[in-house]
PDB file of C-alpha atoms and ligand atoms in Angstrom:
ATOM      1  CA  UNK Y 878     -59.419   4.195 -81.365  1.00  0.00           C
ATOM      2  CA  UNK Y 879     -57.079   7.181 -81.184  1.00  0.00           C
ATOM      3  CA  UNK Y 880     -53.582   6.398 -79.970  1.00  0.00           C
ATOM      4  CA  UNK Y 881     -52.999   6.599 -76.254  1.00  0.00           C
ATOM      5  CA  UNK Y 882     -49.636   8.174 -77.010  1.00  0.00           C
ATOM      6  CA  UNK Y 883     -48.830  11.742 -77.994  1.00  0.00           C
ATOM      7  CA  UNK Y 884     -45.297  12.856 -78.797  1.00  0.00           C
ATOM      8  CA  UNK Y 885     -44.372  16.371 -77.695  1.00  0.00           C
ATOM      9  CA  UNK Y 886     -40.990  17.419 -79.161  1.00  0.00           C
ATOM     10  CA  UNK Y 887     -38.987  19.473 -76.638  1.00  0.00           C
ATOM     11  CA  UNK Y 888     -36.041  20.071 -78.962  1.00  0.00           C
ATOM     12  CA  UNK Y 889     -34.385  18.244 -81.895  1.00  0.00           C
ATOM     13  CA  UNK Y 890     -33.184  15.398 -79.707  1.00  0.00           C
ATOM     14  CA  UNK Y 891     -35.546  15.381 -76.720  1.00  0.00           C
ATOM     15  CA  UNK Y 892     -39.144  14.227 -76.683  1.00  0.00           C
ATOM     16  CA  UNK Y 893     -41.900  13.973 -74.102  1.00  0.00           C
ATOM     17  CA  UNK Y 894     -44.222  11.023 -74.706  1.00  0.00           C
ATOM     18  CA  UNK Y 895     -47.602  11.379 -73.031  1.00  0.00           C
ATOM     19  CA  UNK Y 896     -49.751   8.338 -72.241  1.00  0.00           C
ATOM     20  CA  UNK Y 897     -53.438   8.810 -71.536  1.00  0.00           C
ATOM     21  CA  UNK Y 898     -55.839   6.114 -70.396  1.00  0.00           C
ATOM     22  CA  UNK Y 899     -59.320   6.431 -69.000  1.00  0.00           C
ATOM     23  CA  UNK Y 900     -57.868   6.521 -65.485  1.00  0.00           C
ATOM     24  CA  UNK Y 901     -54.391   7.906 -65.815  1.00  0.00           C
ATOM     25  CA  UNK Y 902     -52.017  10.317 -67.476  1.00  0.00           C
ATOM     26  CA  UNK Y 903     -48.265   9.827 -67.478  1.00  0.00           C
ATOM     27  CA  UNK Y 904     -45.132  11.098 -69.143  1.00  0.00           C
ATOM     28  CA  UNK Y 905     -41.879   9.544 -70.220  1.00  0.00           C
ATOM     29  CA  UNK Y 906     -38.977  11.169 -72.027  1.00  0.00           C
ATOM     30  CA  UNK Y 907     -36.675  10.151 -74.849  1.00  0.00           C
ATOM     31  CA  UNK Y 908     -33.205  11.748 -74.851  1.00  0.00           C
ATOM     32  CA  UNK Y 909     -31.087  11.151 -77.939  1.00  0.00           C
ATOM     33  CA  UNK Y 910     -27.305  11.485 -77.963  1.00  0.00           C
ATOM     34  CA  UNK Y 911     -24.781  10.868 -80.707  1.00  0.00           C
ATOM     35  CA  UNK Y 912     -24.570   7.133 -80.064  1.00  0.00           C
ATOM     36  CA  UNK Y 913     -27.403   6.022 -77.789  1.00  0.00           C
ATOM     37  CA  UNK Y 914     -30.840   7.088 -76.668  1.00  0.00           C
ATOM     38  CA  UNK Y 915     -32.032   7.116 -73.080  1.00  0.00           C
ATOM     39  CA  UNK Y 916     -35.693   6.425 -72.401  1.00  0.00           C
ATOM     40  CA  UNK Y 917     -36.621   7.810 -68.999  1.00  0.00           C
ATOM     41  CA  UNK Y 918     -39.545   5.659 -67.799  1.00  0.00           C
ATOM     42  CA  UNK Y 919     -41.940   3.598 -69.904  1.00  0.00           C
ATOM     43  CA  UNK Y 920     -45.391   4.546 -68.493  1.00  0.00           C
ATOM     44  CA  UNK Y 921     -47.809   1.572 -68.512  1.00  0.00           C
ATOM     45  CA  UNK Y 922     -46.344   0.665 -71.905  1.00  0.00           C
ATOM     46  CA  UNK Y 923     -49.632  -0.321 -73.558  1.00  0.00           C
ATOM     47  CA  UNK Y 924     -50.415  -1.096 -77.189  1.00  0.00           C
ATOM     48  CA  UNK Y 925     -48.718   1.435 -79.438  1.00  0.00           C
ATOM     49  CA  UNK Y 926     -46.036   2.414 -76.943  1.00  0.00           C
ATOM     50  CA  UNK Y 927     -43.113   0.557 -78.460  1.00  0.00           C
ATOM     51  CA  UNK Y 928     -43.935   1.724 -81.998  1.00  0.00           C
ATOM     52  CA  UNK Y 929     -44.230   5.314 -80.799  1.00  0.00           C
ATOM     53  CA  UNK Y 930     -40.790   5.221 -79.188  1.00  0.00           C
ATOM     54  CA  UNK Y 931     -39.048   3.321 -81.987  1.00  0.00           C
ATOM     55  CA  UNK Y 932     -40.567   5.714 -84.509  1.00  0.00           C
ATOM     56  CA  UNK Y 933     -38.575   8.574 -82.975  1.00  0.00           C
ATOM     57  CA  UNK Y 934     -35.068   7.124 -83.228  1.00  0.00           C
ATOM     58  CA  UNK Y 935     -33.107   4.184 -84.593  1.00  0.00           C
ATOM     59  CA  UNK Y 936     -30.393   4.577 -81.929  1.00  0.00           C
ATOM     60  CA  UNK Y 937     -29.734   1.706 -79.513  1.00  0.00           C
ATOM     61  CA  UNK Y 938     -31.886   2.290 -76.460  1.00  0.00           C
ATOM     62  CA  UNK Y 939     -31.230   2.279 -72.735  1.00  0.00           C
ATOM     63  CA  UNK Y 940     -34.163   2.503 -70.323  1.00  0.00           C
ATOM     64  CA  UNK Y 941     -33.752   4.244 -66.960  1.00  0.00           C
ATOM     65  CA  UNK Y 942     -36.590   4.378 -64.433  1.00  0.00           C
ATOM     66  CA  UNK Y 943     -37.191   7.329 -62.100  1.00  0.00           C
ATOM     67  CA  UNK Y 944     -38.675   4.739 -59.709  1.00  0.00           C
ATOM     68  CA  UNK Y 945     -40.277   1.302 -59.914  1.00  0.00           C
ATOM     69  CA  UNK Y 946     -44.011   2.097 -59.678  1.00  0.00           C
ATOM     70  CA  UNK Y 947     -46.046   0.217 -62.263  1.00  0.00           C
ATOM     71  CA  UNK Y 948     -47.065   3.312 -64.202  1.00  0.00           C
ATOM     72  CA  UNK Y 949     -43.383   4.038 -64.892  1.00  0.00           C
ATOM     73  CA  UNK Y 950     -42.047   0.550 -65.715  1.00  0.00           C
ATOM     74  CA  UNK Y 951     -44.819  -1.019 -67.809  1.00  0.00           C
ATOM     75  CA  UNK Y 952     -42.999  -0.856 -71.152  1.00  0.00           C
ATOM     76  CA  UNK Y 953     -39.526  -1.767 -69.828  1.00  0.00           C
ATOM     77  CA  UNK Y 954     -39.639  -5.256 -71.328  1.00  0.00           C
ATOM     78  CA  UNK Y 955     -39.711  -3.901 -74.897  1.00  0.00           C
ATOM     79  CA  UNK Y 956     -36.092  -2.809 -74.520  1.00  0.00           C
ATOM     80  CA  UNK Y 957     -32.783  -4.598 -74.015  1.00  0.00           C
ATOM     81  CA  UNK Y 958     -31.085  -2.713 -71.210  1.00  0.00           C
ATOM     82  CA  UNK Y 959     -32.964  -1.453 -68.166  1.00  0.00           C
ATOM     83  CA  UNK Y 960     -31.602   0.511 -65.218  1.00  0.00           C
ATOM     84  CA  UNK Y 961     -33.079   1.392 -61.836  1.00  0.00           C
ATOM     85  CA  UNK Y 962     -31.809   2.567 -58.482  1.00  0.00           C
ATOM     86  CA  UNK Y 963     -31.091  -0.501 -56.409  1.00  0.00           C
ATOM     87  CA  UNK Y 964     -33.118   0.819 -53.452  1.00  0.00           C
ATOM     88  CA  UNK Y 965     -36.310   0.254 -55.490  1.00  0.00           C
ATOM     89  CA  UNK Y 966     -35.822  -3.496 -55.976  1.00  0.00           C
ATOM     90  CA  UNK Y 967     -38.506  -4.259 -53.361  1.00  0.00           C
ATOM     91  CA  UNK Y 968     -40.942  -1.809 -54.979  1.00  0.00           C
ATOM     92  CA  UNK Y 969     -40.277  -3.431 -58.359  1.00  0.00           C
ATOM     93  CA  UNK Y 970     -41.129  -6.879 -56.981  1.00  0.00           C
ATOM     94  CA  UNK Y 971     -44.371  -5.517 -55.526  1.00  0.00           C
ATOM     95  CA  UNK Y 972     -45.414  -3.591 -58.620  1.00  0.00           C
ATOM     96  CA  UNK Y 973     -44.900  -6.542 -60.938  1.00  0.00           C
ATOM     97  CA  UNK Y 974     -47.131  -8.740 -58.760  1.00  0.00           C
ATOM     98  CA  UNK Y 975     -50.661  -8.718 -60.288  1.00  0.00           C
ATOM     99  CA  UNK Y 976     -52.321  -9.410 -56.923  1.00  0.00           C
ATOM    100  CA  UNK Y 977     -50.927  -6.155 -55.660  1.00  0.00           C
ATOM    101  CA  UNK Y 978     -51.335  -4.021 -58.760  1.00  0.00           C
ATOM    102  CA  UNK Y 979     -55.077  -4.667 -59.110  1.00  0.00           C
ATOM    103  CA  UNK Y 980     -55.634  -2.815 -55.853  1.00  0.00           C
ATOM    104  CA  UNK Y 981     -53.481   0.130 -56.969  1.00  0.00           C
ATOM    105  CA  UNK Y 982     -55.109   0.398 -60.376  1.00  0.00           C
ATOM    106  CA  UNK Y 983     -58.573   0.675 -58.891  1.00  0.00           C
ATOM    107  CA  UNK Y 984     -57.631   2.899 -55.939  1.00  0.00           C
ATOM    108  CA  UNK Y 985     -59.700   6.062 -55.841  1.00  0.00           C
ATOM    109  CA  UNK Y 986     -62.203   4.648 -58.329  1.00  0.00           C
ATOM    110  CA  UNK Y 987     -65.757   4.754 -56.872  1.00  0.00           C
ATOM    111  CA  UNK Y 988     -66.853   1.333 -55.599  1.00  0.00           C
ATOM    112  CA  UNK Y 989     -69.555   0.642 -58.241  1.00  0.00           C
ATOM    113  CA  UNK Y 990     -67.039   1.300 -61.050  1.00  0.00           C
ATOM    114  CA  UNK Y 991     -64.241  -0.784 -59.547  1.00  0.00           C
ATOM    115  CA  UNK Y 992     -65.042  -4.060 -61.298  1.00  0.00           C
ATOM    116  CA  UNK Y 993     -65.181  -2.238 -64.618  1.00  0.00           C
ATOM    117  CA  UNK Y 994     -61.960  -0.390 -63.851  1.00  0.00           C
ATOM    118  CA  UNK Y 995     -60.302  -3.697 -62.995  1.00  0.00           C
ATOM    119  CA  UNK Y 996     -61.404  -5.144 -66.310  1.00  0.00           C
ATOM    120  CA  UNK Y 997     -60.312  -2.136 -68.345  1.00  0.00           C
ATOM    121  CA  UNK Y 998     -56.946  -1.979 -66.661  1.00  0.00           C
ATOM    122  CA  UNK Y 999     -56.208  -5.688 -66.989  1.00  0.00           C
ATOM    123  CA  UNK Y1000     -53.628  -5.074 -69.694  1.00  0.00           C
ATOM    124  CA  UNK Y1001     -51.750  -2.745 -67.345  1.00  0.00           C
ATOM    125  CA  UNK Y1002     -51.621  -5.275 -64.546  1.00  0.00           C
ATOM    126  CA  UNK Y1003     -49.535  -8.027 -66.035  1.00  0.00           C
ATOM    127  CA  UNK Y1004     -46.223  -6.267 -66.256  1.00  0.00           C
ATOM    128  CA  UNK Y1005     -43.462  -8.481 -67.568  1.00  0.00           C
ATOM    129  CA  UNK Y1006     -40.619  -8.340 -65.008  1.00  0.00           C
ATOM    130  CA  UNK Y1007     -38.079 -10.097 -67.224  1.00  0.00           C
ATOM    131  CA  UNK Y1008     -35.192  -8.295 -68.880  1.00  0.00           C
ATOM    132  CA  UNK Y1009     -31.585  -7.249 -68.493  1.00  0.00           C
ATOM    133  CA  UNK Y1010     -31.897  -5.251 -65.265  1.00  0.00           C
ATOM    134  CA  UNK Y1011     -28.946  -3.244 -63.971  1.00  0.00           C
ATOM    135  CA  UNK Y1012     -28.684  -1.025 -60.921  1.00  0.00           C
ATOM    136  CA  UNK Y1013     -27.127   2.379 -60.456  1.00  0.00           C
ATOM    137  CA  UNK Y1014     -26.297   4.433 -57.404  1.00  0.00           C
ATOM    138  CA  UNK Y1015     -26.405   8.168 -56.899  1.00  0.00           C
ATOM    139  CA  UNK Y1016     -24.236  10.058 -59.370  1.00  0.00           C
ATOM    140  CA  UNK Y1017     -24.212   7.386 -62.067  1.00  0.00           C
ATOM    141  CA  UNK Y1018     -23.781   8.978 -65.502  1.00  0.00           C
ATOM    142  CA  UNK Y1019     -25.324   7.688 -68.732  1.00  0.00           C
ATOM    143  CA  UNK Y1020     -23.055   8.613 -71.641  1.00  0.00           C
ATOM    144  CA  UNK Y1021     -25.150   8.965 -74.783  1.00  0.00           C
ATOM    145  CA  UNK Y1022     -22.413  10.344 -77.025  1.00  0.00           C
ATOM    146  CA  UNK Y1023     -21.939  14.090 -76.553  1.00  0.00           C
ATOM    147  CA  UNK Y1024     -24.727  14.073 -74.020  1.00  0.00           C
ATOM    148  CA  UNK Y1025     -24.402  13.029 -70.373  1.00  0.00           C
ATOM    149  CA  UNK Y1026     -27.325  12.331 -68.077  1.00  0.00           C
ATOM    150  CA  UNK Y1027     -26.724  11.967 -64.359  1.00  0.00           C
ATOM    151  CA  UNK Y1028     -28.806  10.151 -61.746  1.00  0.00           C
ATOM    152  CA  UNK Y1029     -29.568  12.239 -58.663  1.00  0.00           C
ATOM    153  CA  UNK Y1030     -30.960  10.138 -55.812  1.00  0.00           C
ATOM    154  CA  UNK Y1031     -34.057  11.864 -54.395  1.00  0.00           C
ATOM    155  CA  UNK Y1032     -35.740   9.312 -52.097  1.00  0.00           C
ATOM    156  CA  UNK Y1033     -39.170  10.129 -50.701  1.00  0.00           C
ATOM    157  CA  UNK Y1034     -41.924   8.972 -53.047  1.00  0.00           C
ATOM    158  CA  UNK Y1035     -40.032   5.651 -53.018  1.00  0.00           C
ATOM    159  CA  UNK Y1036     -36.626   4.720 -51.534  1.00  0.00           C
ATOM    160  CA  UNK Y1037     -35.065   4.450 -54.979  1.00  0.00           C
ATOM    161  CA  UNK Y1038     -36.624   7.551 -56.550  1.00  0.00           C
ATOM    162  CA  UNK Y1039     -34.203   9.533 -58.681  1.00  0.00           C
ATOM    163  CA  UNK Y1040     -34.196  12.583 -60.900  1.00  0.00           C
ATOM    164  CA  UNK Y1041     -32.145  12.582 -64.078  1.00  0.00           C
ATOM    165  CA  UNK Y1042     -30.101  15.682 -64.766  1.00  0.00           C
ATOM    166  CA  UNK Y1043     -28.919  16.845 -68.173  1.00  0.00           C
ATOM    167  CA  UNK Y1044     -26.717  19.783 -67.187  1.00  0.00           C
ATOM    168  CA  UNK Y1045     -25.938  20.811 -70.738  1.00  0.00           C
ATOM    169  CA  UNK Y1046     -29.597  21.074 -71.707  1.00  0.00           C
ATOM    170  CA  UNK Y1047     -30.514  22.502 -68.295  1.00  0.00           C
ATOM    171  CA  UNK Y1048     -33.233  19.889 -67.840  1.00  0.00           C
ATOM    172  CA  UNK Y1049     -34.197  17.897 -64.771  1.00  0.00           C
ATOM    173  CA  UNK Y1050     -36.409  14.848 -65.315  1.00  0.00           C
ATOM    174  CA  UNK Y1051     -38.117  14.449 -61.966  1.00  0.00           C
ATOM    175  CA  UNK Y1052     -40.444  11.430 -62.118  1.00  0.00           C
ATOM    176  CA  UNK Y1053     -42.882  11.629 -59.209  1.00  0.00           C
ATOM    177  CA  UNK Y1054     -40.449  13.554 -56.961  1.00  0.00           C
ATOM    178  CA  UNK Y1055     -41.519  16.975 -58.286  1.00  0.00           C
ATOM    179  CA  UNK Y1056     -44.905  17.305 -60.025  1.00  0.00           C
ATOM    180  CA  UNK Y1057     -47.239  20.204 -60.650  1.00  0.00           C
ATOM    181  CA  UNK Y1058     -50.135  18.810 -58.632  1.00  0.00           C
ATOM    182  CA  UNK Y1059     -48.447  17.170 -55.665  1.00  0.00           C
ATOM    183  CA  UNK Y1060     -46.155  14.478 -54.350  1.00  0.00           C
ATOM    184  CA  UNK Y1061     -47.399  11.285 -52.701  1.00  0.00           C
ATOM    185  CA  UNK Y1062     -45.625  10.227 -49.532  1.00  0.00           C
ATOM    186  CA  UNK Y1063     -48.493   8.314 -47.925  1.00  0.00           C
ATOM    187  CA  UNK Y1064     -48.224   4.820 -49.403  1.00  0.00           C
ATOM    188  CA  UNK Y1065     -47.381   2.495 -46.490  1.00  0.00           C
ATOM    189  CA  UNK Y1066     -44.281   0.407 -46.986  1.00  0.00           C
ATOM    190  CA  UNK Y1067     -43.371   2.291 -50.178  1.00  0.00           C
ATOM    191  CA  UNK Y1068     -42.846   5.946 -49.347  1.00  0.00           C
ATOM    192  CA  UNK Y1069     -40.068   7.242 -47.093  1.00  0.00           C
ATOM    193  CA  UNK Y1070     -40.716   9.358 -43.980  1.00  0.00           C
ATOM    194  CA  UNK Y1071     -41.174  13.103 -44.730  1.00  0.00           C
ATOM    195  CA  UNK Y1072     -37.676  14.108 -43.441  1.00  0.00           C
ATOM    196  CA  UNK Y1073     -36.142  11.951 -46.192  1.00  0.00           C
ATOM    197  CA  UNK Y1074     -38.127  13.816 -48.846  1.00  0.00           C
ATOM    198  CA  UNK Y1075     -37.143  17.138 -47.265  1.00  0.00           C
ATOM    199  CA  UNK Y1076     -33.475  16.193 -47.648  1.00  0.00           C
ATOM    200  CA  UNK Y1077     -34.087  15.315 -51.289  1.00  0.00           C
ATOM    201  CA  UNK Y1078     -35.599  18.735 -51.972  1.00  0.00           C
ATOM    202  CA  UNK Y1079     -32.541  20.290 -50.310  1.00  0.00           C
ATOM    203  CA  UNK Y1080     -30.364  18.305 -52.688  1.00  0.00           C
ATOM    204  CA  UNK Y1081     -32.259  19.696 -55.683  1.00  0.00           C
ATOM    205  CA  UNK Y1082     -31.988  23.185 -54.236  1.00  0.00           C
ATOM    206  CA  UNK Y1083     -28.222  22.704 -54.010  1.00  0.00           C
ATOM    207  CA  UNK Y1084     -28.202  21.885 -57.740  1.00  0.00           C
ATOM    208  CA  UNK Y1085     -30.177  25.051 -58.513  1.00  0.00           C
ATOM    209  CA  UNK Y1086     -27.849  26.422 -61.199  1.00  0.00           C
ATOM    210  CA  UNK Y1087     -27.571  23.081 -63.010  1.00  0.00           C
ATOM    211  CA  UNK Y1088     -31.073  23.163 -64.552  1.00  0.00           C
ATOM    212  CA  UNK Y1089     -33.758  25.569 -65.724  1.00  0.00           C
ATOM    213  CA  UNK Y1090     -36.755  23.359 -66.428  1.00  0.00           C
ATOM    214  CA  UNK Y1091     -38.293  20.401 -64.620  1.00  0.00           C
ATOM    215  CA  UNK Y1092     -39.959  17.580 -66.579  1.00  0.00           C
ATOM    216  CA  UNK Y1093     -42.202  15.495 -64.303  1.00  0.00           C
ATOM    217  CA  UNK Y1094     -43.798  12.055 -64.598  1.00  0.00           C
ATOM    218  CA  UNK Y1095     -47.402  13.272 -64.508  1.00  0.00           C
ATOM    219  CA  UNK Y1096     -49.708  16.234 -65.028  1.00  0.00           C
ATOM    220  CA  UNK Y1097     -48.567  19.532 -66.536  1.00  0.00           C
ATOM    221  CA  UNK Y1098     -45.125  19.875 -68.079  1.00  0.00           C
ATOM    222  CA  UNK Y1099     -42.636  21.413 -67.856  1.00  0.00           C
ATOM    223  CA  UNK Y1100     -42.890  22.565 -64.254  1.00  0.00           C
ATOM    224  CA  UNK Y1101     -41.220  25.802 -63.219  1.00  0.00           C
ATOM    225  CA  UNK Y1102     -38.293  25.030 -60.955  1.00  0.00           C
ATOM    226  CA  UNK Y1103     -39.637  27.432 -58.342  1.00  0.00           C
ATOM    227  CA  UNK Y1104     -42.070  24.611 -57.443  1.00  0.00           C
ATOM    228  CA  UNK Y1105     -39.122  23.022 -55.649  1.00  0.00           C
ATOM    229  CA  UNK Y1106     -39.196  25.981 -53.227  1.00  0.00           C
ATOM    230  CA  UNK Y1107     -42.853  25.236 -52.474  1.00  0.00           C
ATOM    231  CA  UNK Y1108     -42.066  21.554 -51.879  1.00  0.00           C
ATOM    232  CA  UNK Y1109     -39.149  22.512 -49.646  1.00  0.00           C
ATOM    233  CA  UNK Y1110     -41.354  24.786 -47.555  1.00  0.00           C
ATOM    234  CA  UNK Y1111     -44.204  22.259 -47.446  1.00  0.00           C
ATOM    235  CA  UNK Y1112     -41.916  19.395 -46.403  1.00  0.00           C
ATOM    236  CA  UNK Y1113     -40.239  21.582 -43.785  1.00  0.00           C
ATOM    237  CA  UNK Y1114     -43.641  22.413 -42.241  1.00  0.00           C
ATOM    238  CA  UNK Y1115     -44.592  18.721 -42.152  1.00  0.00           C
ATOM    239  CA  UNK Y1116     -41.345  17.831 -40.419  1.00  0.00           C
ATOM    240  CA  UNK Y1117     -41.638  20.744 -37.952  1.00  0.00           C
ATOM    241  CA  UNK Y1118     -45.290  19.942 -37.212  1.00  0.00           C
ATOM    242  CA  UNK Y1119     -46.618  23.297 -38.434  1.00  0.00           C
ATOM    243  CA  UNK Y1120     -48.184  22.151 -41.729  1.00  0.00           C
ATOM    244  CA  UNK Y1121     -51.811  22.919 -42.519  1.00  0.00           C
ATOM    245  CA  UNK Y1122     -53.720  19.884 -43.750  1.00  0.00           C
ATOM    246  CA  UNK Y1123     -56.721  19.808 -46.047  1.00  0.00           C
ATOM    247  CA  UNK Y1124     -58.803  16.978 -47.369  1.00  0.00           C
ATOM    248  CA  UNK Y1125     -58.169  16.272 -51.058  1.00  0.00           C
ATOM    249  CA  UNK Y1126     -59.695  13.199 -52.704  1.00  0.00           C
ATOM    250  CA  UNK Y1127     -60.519  11.859 -49.245  1.00  0.00           C
ATOM    251  CA  UNK Y1128     -56.952  12.119 -47.970  1.00  0.00           C
ATOM    252  CA  UNK Y1129     -55.219  14.555 -45.657  1.00  0.00           C
ATOM    253  CA  UNK Y1130     -52.685  16.579 -47.617  1.00  0.00           C
ATOM    254  CA  UNK Y1131     -50.302  19.200 -46.394  1.00  0.00           C
ATOM    255  CA  UNK Y1132     -50.518  22.240 -48.638  1.00  0.00           C
ATOM    256  CA  UNK Y1133     -48.132  25.074 -49.292  1.00  0.00           C
ATOM    257  CA  UNK Y1134     -48.328  27.585 -52.132  1.00  0.00           C
ATOM    258  CA  UNK Y1135     -49.084  25.703 -55.331  1.00  0.00           C
ATOM    259  CA  UNK Y1136     -48.304  22.188 -54.102  1.00  0.00           C
ATOM    260  CA  UNK Y1137     -49.506  19.450 -51.811  1.00  0.00           C
ATOM    261  CA  UNK Y1138     -47.867  16.481 -50.183  1.00  0.00           C
ATOM    262  CA  UNK Y1139     -49.816  13.459 -49.012  1.00  0.00           C
ATOM    263  CA  UNK Y1140     -48.484  12.043 -45.768  1.00  0.00           C
ATOM    264  CA  UNK Y1141     -49.028   8.902 -43.685  1.00  0.00           C
ATOM    265  CA  UNK Y1142     -52.169   9.177 -41.531  1.00  0.00           C
ATOM    266  CA  UNK Y1143     -50.106   9.364 -38.310  1.00  0.00           C
ATOM    267  CA  UNK Y1144     -48.207  12.409 -39.566  1.00  0.00           C
ATOM    268  CA  UNK Y1145     -51.438  14.290 -40.360  1.00  0.00           C
ATOM    269  CA  UNK Y1146     -52.916  13.316 -36.961  1.00  0.00           C
ATOM    270  CA  UNK Y1147     -49.835  14.748 -35.206  1.00  0.00           C
ATOM    271  CA  UNK Y1148     -50.153  18.002 -37.144  1.00  0.00           C
TER     272      UNK Y1148
HETATM  273 ZN1   ZN U2143     -44.948   6.788 -58.465  1.00  0.00          ZN
END
């Protein structure tokens, strides 16, 4: 079987690693400095993941998660030092509980195919929660040796969602907070209310001159930073009650320009 992992070099010391399964596509990023490497997210971390990452650098490795959803933390346990925003501790507990993750992994899969999907995704469901976990707050800086990467707290998709900013390279690694296709704010008990996400987009707008390209956790990459303007406008319309909703994959989504935002059912009903 062909490897699930494809390495896309961004420059000499920065790599996108793309994971493809039958049901998912995800991206994580390896940033090498003079002394350490930072691995931003670990996808589902299936067979071949660790070898793919270790094949790119011999530097000691720090893992930092954009948020604690299972498709971003799956390969954490392969590495010694793992960092997350402390506001995602509850999400981490949920997403490492197999009873919960089975439902997520088969969400959106047509009913007749669900049993098969459950079987095929079994290896993704048992995520090992052990490891040396550490917690950062907004503004924490990872020093990689001549390369600094800063955590920017952007709650919305989850309470502990962050983007990682490399000012020198002009790159923003955005996880699920800015993607080409859309941002999910509908998951009950996991996503924050839309005004919180709106504030996060304002934060990114305030950092406008600090980055040129946006590297998301899914779909197309890189994403032009002007997408943040679309998310800002879309989130503002949701909050003001003037958003236009359309049905996408059976769910009400607010759309603006090139992007969509899924919202809790109550929010769509109000609009
Ligand atoms: Zn997510």
